[in-house]
Short mmCIF file of C-alpha atoms in Angstrom, two decimals:
data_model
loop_
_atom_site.label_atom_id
_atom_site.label_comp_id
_atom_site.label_asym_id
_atom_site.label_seq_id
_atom_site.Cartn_x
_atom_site.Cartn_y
_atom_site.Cartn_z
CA UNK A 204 3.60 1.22 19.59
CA UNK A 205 1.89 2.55 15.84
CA UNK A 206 -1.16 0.97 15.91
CA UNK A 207 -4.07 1.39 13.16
CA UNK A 208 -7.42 -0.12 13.55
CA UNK A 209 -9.86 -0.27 11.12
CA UNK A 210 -13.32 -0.74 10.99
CA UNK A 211 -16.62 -0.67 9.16
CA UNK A 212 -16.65 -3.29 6.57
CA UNK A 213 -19.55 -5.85 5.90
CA UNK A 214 -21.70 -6.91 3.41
CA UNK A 215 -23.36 -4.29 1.23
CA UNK A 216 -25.45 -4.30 -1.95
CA UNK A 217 -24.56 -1.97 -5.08
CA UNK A 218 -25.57 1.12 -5.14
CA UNK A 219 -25.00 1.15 -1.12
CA UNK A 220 -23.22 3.38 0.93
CA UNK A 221 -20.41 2.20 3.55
CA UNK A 222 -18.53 4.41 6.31
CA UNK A 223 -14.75 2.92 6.66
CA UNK A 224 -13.25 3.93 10.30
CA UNK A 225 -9.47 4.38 11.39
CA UNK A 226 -8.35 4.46 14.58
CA UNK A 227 -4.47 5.71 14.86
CA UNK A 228 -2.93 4.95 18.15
CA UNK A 229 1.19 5.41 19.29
CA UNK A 230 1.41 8.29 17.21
CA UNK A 231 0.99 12.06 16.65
CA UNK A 232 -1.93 11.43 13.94
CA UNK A 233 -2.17 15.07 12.80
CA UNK A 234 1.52 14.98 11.68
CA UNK A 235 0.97 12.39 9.33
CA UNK A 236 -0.01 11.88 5.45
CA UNK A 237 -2.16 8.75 5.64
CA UNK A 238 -3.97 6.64 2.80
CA UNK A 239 -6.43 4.04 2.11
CA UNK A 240 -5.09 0.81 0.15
CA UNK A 241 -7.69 -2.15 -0.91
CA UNK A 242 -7.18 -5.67 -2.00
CA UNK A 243 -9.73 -7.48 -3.91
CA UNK A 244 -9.25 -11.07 -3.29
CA UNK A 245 -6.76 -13.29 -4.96
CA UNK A 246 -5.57 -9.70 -6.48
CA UNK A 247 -2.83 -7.36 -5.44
CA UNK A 248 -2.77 -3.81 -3.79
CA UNK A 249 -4.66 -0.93 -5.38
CA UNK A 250 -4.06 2.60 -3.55
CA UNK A 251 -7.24 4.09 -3.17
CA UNK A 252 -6.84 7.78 -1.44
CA UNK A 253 -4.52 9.97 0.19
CA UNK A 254 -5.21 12.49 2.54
CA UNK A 255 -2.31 14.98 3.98
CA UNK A 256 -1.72 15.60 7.39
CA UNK A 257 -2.83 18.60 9.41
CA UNK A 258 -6.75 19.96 8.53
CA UNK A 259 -5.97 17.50 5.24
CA UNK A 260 -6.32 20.41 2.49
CA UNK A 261 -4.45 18.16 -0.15
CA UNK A 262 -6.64 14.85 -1.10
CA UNK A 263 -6.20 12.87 -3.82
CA UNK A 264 -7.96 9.81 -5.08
CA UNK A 265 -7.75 6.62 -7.70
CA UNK A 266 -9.92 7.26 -11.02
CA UNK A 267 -11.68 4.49 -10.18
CA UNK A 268 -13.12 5.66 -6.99
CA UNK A 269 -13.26 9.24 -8.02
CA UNK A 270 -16.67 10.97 -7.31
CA UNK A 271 -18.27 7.93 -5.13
CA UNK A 272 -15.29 7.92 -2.14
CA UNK A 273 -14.72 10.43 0.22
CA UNK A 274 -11.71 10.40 2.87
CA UNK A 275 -11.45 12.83 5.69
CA UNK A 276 -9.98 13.03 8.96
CA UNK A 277 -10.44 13.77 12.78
CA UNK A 278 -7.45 14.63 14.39
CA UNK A 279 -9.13 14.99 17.65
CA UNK A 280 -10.52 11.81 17.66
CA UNK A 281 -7.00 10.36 16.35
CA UNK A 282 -9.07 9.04 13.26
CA UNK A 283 -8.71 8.38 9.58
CA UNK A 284 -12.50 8.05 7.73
CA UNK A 285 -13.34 6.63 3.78
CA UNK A 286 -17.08 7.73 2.80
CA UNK A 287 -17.77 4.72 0.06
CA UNK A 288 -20.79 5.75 -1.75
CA UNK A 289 -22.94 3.80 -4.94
CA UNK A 290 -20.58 1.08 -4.24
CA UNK A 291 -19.79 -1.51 -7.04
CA UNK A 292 -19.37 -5.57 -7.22
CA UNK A 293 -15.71 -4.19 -7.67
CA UNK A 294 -15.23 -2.33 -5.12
CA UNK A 295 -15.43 -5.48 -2.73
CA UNK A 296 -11.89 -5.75 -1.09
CA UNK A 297 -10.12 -5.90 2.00
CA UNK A 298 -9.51 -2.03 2.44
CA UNK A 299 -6.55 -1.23 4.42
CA UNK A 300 -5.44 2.16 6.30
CA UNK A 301 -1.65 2.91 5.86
CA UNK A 302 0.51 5.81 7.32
CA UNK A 303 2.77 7.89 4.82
CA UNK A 304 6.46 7.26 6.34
CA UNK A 305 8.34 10.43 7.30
CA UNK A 306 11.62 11.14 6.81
CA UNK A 307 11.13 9.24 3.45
CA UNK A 308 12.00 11.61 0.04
CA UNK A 309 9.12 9.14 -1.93
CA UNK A 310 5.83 8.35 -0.64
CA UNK A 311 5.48 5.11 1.40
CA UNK A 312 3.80 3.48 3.57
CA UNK A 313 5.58 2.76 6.90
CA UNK A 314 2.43 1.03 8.96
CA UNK A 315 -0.74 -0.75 8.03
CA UNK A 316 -3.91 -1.75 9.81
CA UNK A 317 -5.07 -5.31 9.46
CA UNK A 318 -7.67 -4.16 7.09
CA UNK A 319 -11.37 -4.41 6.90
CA UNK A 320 -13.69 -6.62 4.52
CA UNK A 321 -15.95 -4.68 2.59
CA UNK A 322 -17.99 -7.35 0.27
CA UNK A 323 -20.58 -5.95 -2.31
CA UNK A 324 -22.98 -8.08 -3.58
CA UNK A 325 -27.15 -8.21 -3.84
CA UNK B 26 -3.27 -4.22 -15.38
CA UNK B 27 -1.34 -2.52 -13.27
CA UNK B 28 0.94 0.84 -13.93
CA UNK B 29 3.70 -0.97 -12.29
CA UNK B 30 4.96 -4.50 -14.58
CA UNK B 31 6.28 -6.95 -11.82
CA UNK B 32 6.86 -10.91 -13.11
CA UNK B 33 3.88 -12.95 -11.78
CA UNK B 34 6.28 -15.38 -9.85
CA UNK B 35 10.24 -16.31 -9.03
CA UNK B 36 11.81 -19.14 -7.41
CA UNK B 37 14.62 -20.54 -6.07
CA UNK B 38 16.19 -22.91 -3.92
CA UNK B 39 16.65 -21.96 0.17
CA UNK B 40 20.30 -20.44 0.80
CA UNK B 41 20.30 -18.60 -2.83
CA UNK B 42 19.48 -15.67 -4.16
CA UNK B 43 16.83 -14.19 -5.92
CA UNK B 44 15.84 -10.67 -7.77
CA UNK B 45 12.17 -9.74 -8.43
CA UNK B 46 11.80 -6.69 -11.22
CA UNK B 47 9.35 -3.58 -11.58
CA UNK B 48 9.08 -1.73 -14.76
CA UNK B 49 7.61 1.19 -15.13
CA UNK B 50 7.75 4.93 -16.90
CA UNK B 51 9.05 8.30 -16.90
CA UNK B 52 6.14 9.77 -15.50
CA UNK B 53 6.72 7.01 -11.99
CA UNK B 54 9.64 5.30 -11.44
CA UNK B 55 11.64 7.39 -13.91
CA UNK B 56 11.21 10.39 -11.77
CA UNK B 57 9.75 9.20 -8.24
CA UNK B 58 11.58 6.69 -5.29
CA UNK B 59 10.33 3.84 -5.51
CA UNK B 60 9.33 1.52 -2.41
CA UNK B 61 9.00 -2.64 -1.86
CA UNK B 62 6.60 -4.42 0.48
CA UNK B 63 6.49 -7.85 1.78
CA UNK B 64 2.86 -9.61 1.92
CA UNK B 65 2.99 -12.73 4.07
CA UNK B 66 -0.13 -14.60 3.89
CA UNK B 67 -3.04 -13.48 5.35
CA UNK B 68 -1.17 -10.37 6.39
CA UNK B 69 -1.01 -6.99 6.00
CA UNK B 70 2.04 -5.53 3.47
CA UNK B 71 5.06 -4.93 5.74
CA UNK B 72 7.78 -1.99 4.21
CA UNK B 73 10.74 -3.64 3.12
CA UNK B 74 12.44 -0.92 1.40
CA UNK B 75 12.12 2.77 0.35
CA UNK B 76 13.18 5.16 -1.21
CA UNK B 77 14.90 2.71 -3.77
CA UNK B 78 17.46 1.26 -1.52
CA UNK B 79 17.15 1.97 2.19
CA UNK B 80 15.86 -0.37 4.74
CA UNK B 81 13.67 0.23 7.73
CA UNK B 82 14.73 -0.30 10.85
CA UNK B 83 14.26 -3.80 11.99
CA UNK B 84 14.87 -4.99 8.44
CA UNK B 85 17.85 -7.70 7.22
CA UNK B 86 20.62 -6.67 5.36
CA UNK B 87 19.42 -9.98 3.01
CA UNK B 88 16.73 -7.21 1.22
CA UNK B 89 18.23 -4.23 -0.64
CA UNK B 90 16.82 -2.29 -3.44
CA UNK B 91 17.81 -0.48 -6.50
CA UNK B 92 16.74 1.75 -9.25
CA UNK B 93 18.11 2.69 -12.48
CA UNK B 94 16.04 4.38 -15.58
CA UNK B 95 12.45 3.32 -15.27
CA UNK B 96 13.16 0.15 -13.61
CA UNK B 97 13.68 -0.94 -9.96
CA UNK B 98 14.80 -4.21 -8.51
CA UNK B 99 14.12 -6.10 -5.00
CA UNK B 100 17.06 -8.23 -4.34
CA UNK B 101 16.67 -11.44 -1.30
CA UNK B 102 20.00 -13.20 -0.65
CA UNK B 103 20.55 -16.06 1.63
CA UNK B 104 16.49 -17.36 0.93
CA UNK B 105 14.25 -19.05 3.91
CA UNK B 106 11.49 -20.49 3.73
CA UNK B 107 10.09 -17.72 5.73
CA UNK B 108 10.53 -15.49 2.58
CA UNK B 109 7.82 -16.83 0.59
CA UNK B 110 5.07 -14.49 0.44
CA UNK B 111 3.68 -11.68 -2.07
CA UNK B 112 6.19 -8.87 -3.26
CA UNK B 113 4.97 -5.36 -4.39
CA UNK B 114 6.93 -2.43 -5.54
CA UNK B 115 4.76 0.73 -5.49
CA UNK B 116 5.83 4.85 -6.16
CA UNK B 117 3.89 7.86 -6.98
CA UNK B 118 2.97 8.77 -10.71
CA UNK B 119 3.09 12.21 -11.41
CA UNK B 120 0.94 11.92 -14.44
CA UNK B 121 -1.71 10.45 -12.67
CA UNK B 122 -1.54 12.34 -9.29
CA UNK B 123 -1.84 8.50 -7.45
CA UNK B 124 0.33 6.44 -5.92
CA UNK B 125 0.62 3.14 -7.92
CA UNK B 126 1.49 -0.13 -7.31
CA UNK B 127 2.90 -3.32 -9.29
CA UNK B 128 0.99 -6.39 -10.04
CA UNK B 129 2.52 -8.60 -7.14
CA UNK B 130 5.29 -11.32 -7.06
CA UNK B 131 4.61 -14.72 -5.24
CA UNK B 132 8.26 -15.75 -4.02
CA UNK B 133 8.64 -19.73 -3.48
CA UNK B 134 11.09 -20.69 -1.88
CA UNK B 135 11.81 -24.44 -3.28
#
């Protein structure tokens, strides 16, 4: 069974840093695209990152987190990472971990973690 | 404002059918597949559809999806009260190098 497990959120206050965790389970993790997704409250999805599968070479991210986020992964340790850096009263959202589907000709996202709370706020 | 135009809200009575719309541009929809997701509340997004109009497994026949031009459509036939939750479509814009998502459609089921 694809499981995906994150962790990490809490209560931070701007400028702060925050390390989001990902832990893939059911799965061959290093053969898979996989993405971060947040949710501010009350509001609707907003993809945040991408990161492709193998040693990740091709990354992309959302303007609006460009230059402050960082994703990476650890295929040994089955695990999917977002480095949140000078965070923002805006960046507060339920951030979500989501695996690219394969077999799919458009990018997708087949499974999703329960998400994390990351709240910003002095 | 989202990349993706999706109407705030539809409705309809249990039993009927219902169509939620995405608009969007050349440089996404017009060129890219396009994908639907179910929120139930308090949930995660679940994958209803992808690549415009196939289903994942495990899926009803009562979802199907379709794309023509720079617009995409989510059809629900046979409605249950089960169906009312948060509907997104979402594709990747080549413009912006990011995958982007529509504004969200709250489904009530009357």
């Amino acid at each position: 069974e694809v499981q995906l497990v994150e962790s990490g959120g809490g209560l931070i206050q701007p400028g702060g840093s925050l390390r989001l965790s990902c832990a893939a389970s059911g799965f061959t993790f290093s053969s898979y695209s996989m993405n971060w997704v947040r949710q501010a409250p009350g509001k609707g999805l907003e993809w945040v990152s991408y990161i492709s599968t193998g040693s990740g070479t091709t990354i992309y991210y959302a303007d609006s987190v460009k230059g402050r986020f960082t994703i990476s992964r650890d295929n040994a340790k089955n695990s999917l990472y977002l480095q949140m850096n000078s965070l923002r009263a805006e960046d507060t959202a339920v951030y979500y971990c989501a695996r690219v589907k394969a077999a799919a000709d458009g990018t997708c996202f087949d499974y999703w973690g329960q998400g994390t709370l990351v709240t910003v706020s002095s | 404002q989202s990349v993706l135009t999706q109407p705030p809200s539809v409705s309809a009575a249990p039993g009927q059918k219902v169509t939620v719309s995405c608009s969007g541009s050349s440089s996404n929809i017009g060129n890219n597949y396009v994908s639907w997701y179910q929120q139930l509340p308090g949930t995660a997004p679940k994958l209803l559809i992808y690549d415009n109009n196939k289903r994942p497994s495990g899926i009803p026949d009562r979802f199907s999806g379709s794309k023509s031009g720079t617009s995409a459509t989510l059809g629900i036939t046979g409605l249950q009260t089960g169906d009312e939750a948060d509907y997104y479509c979402g594709t990747w814009d080549g413009s912006l190098s990011a995958v982007v998502f529509g504004g969200g459609t709250k489904l009530t089921v009357l």
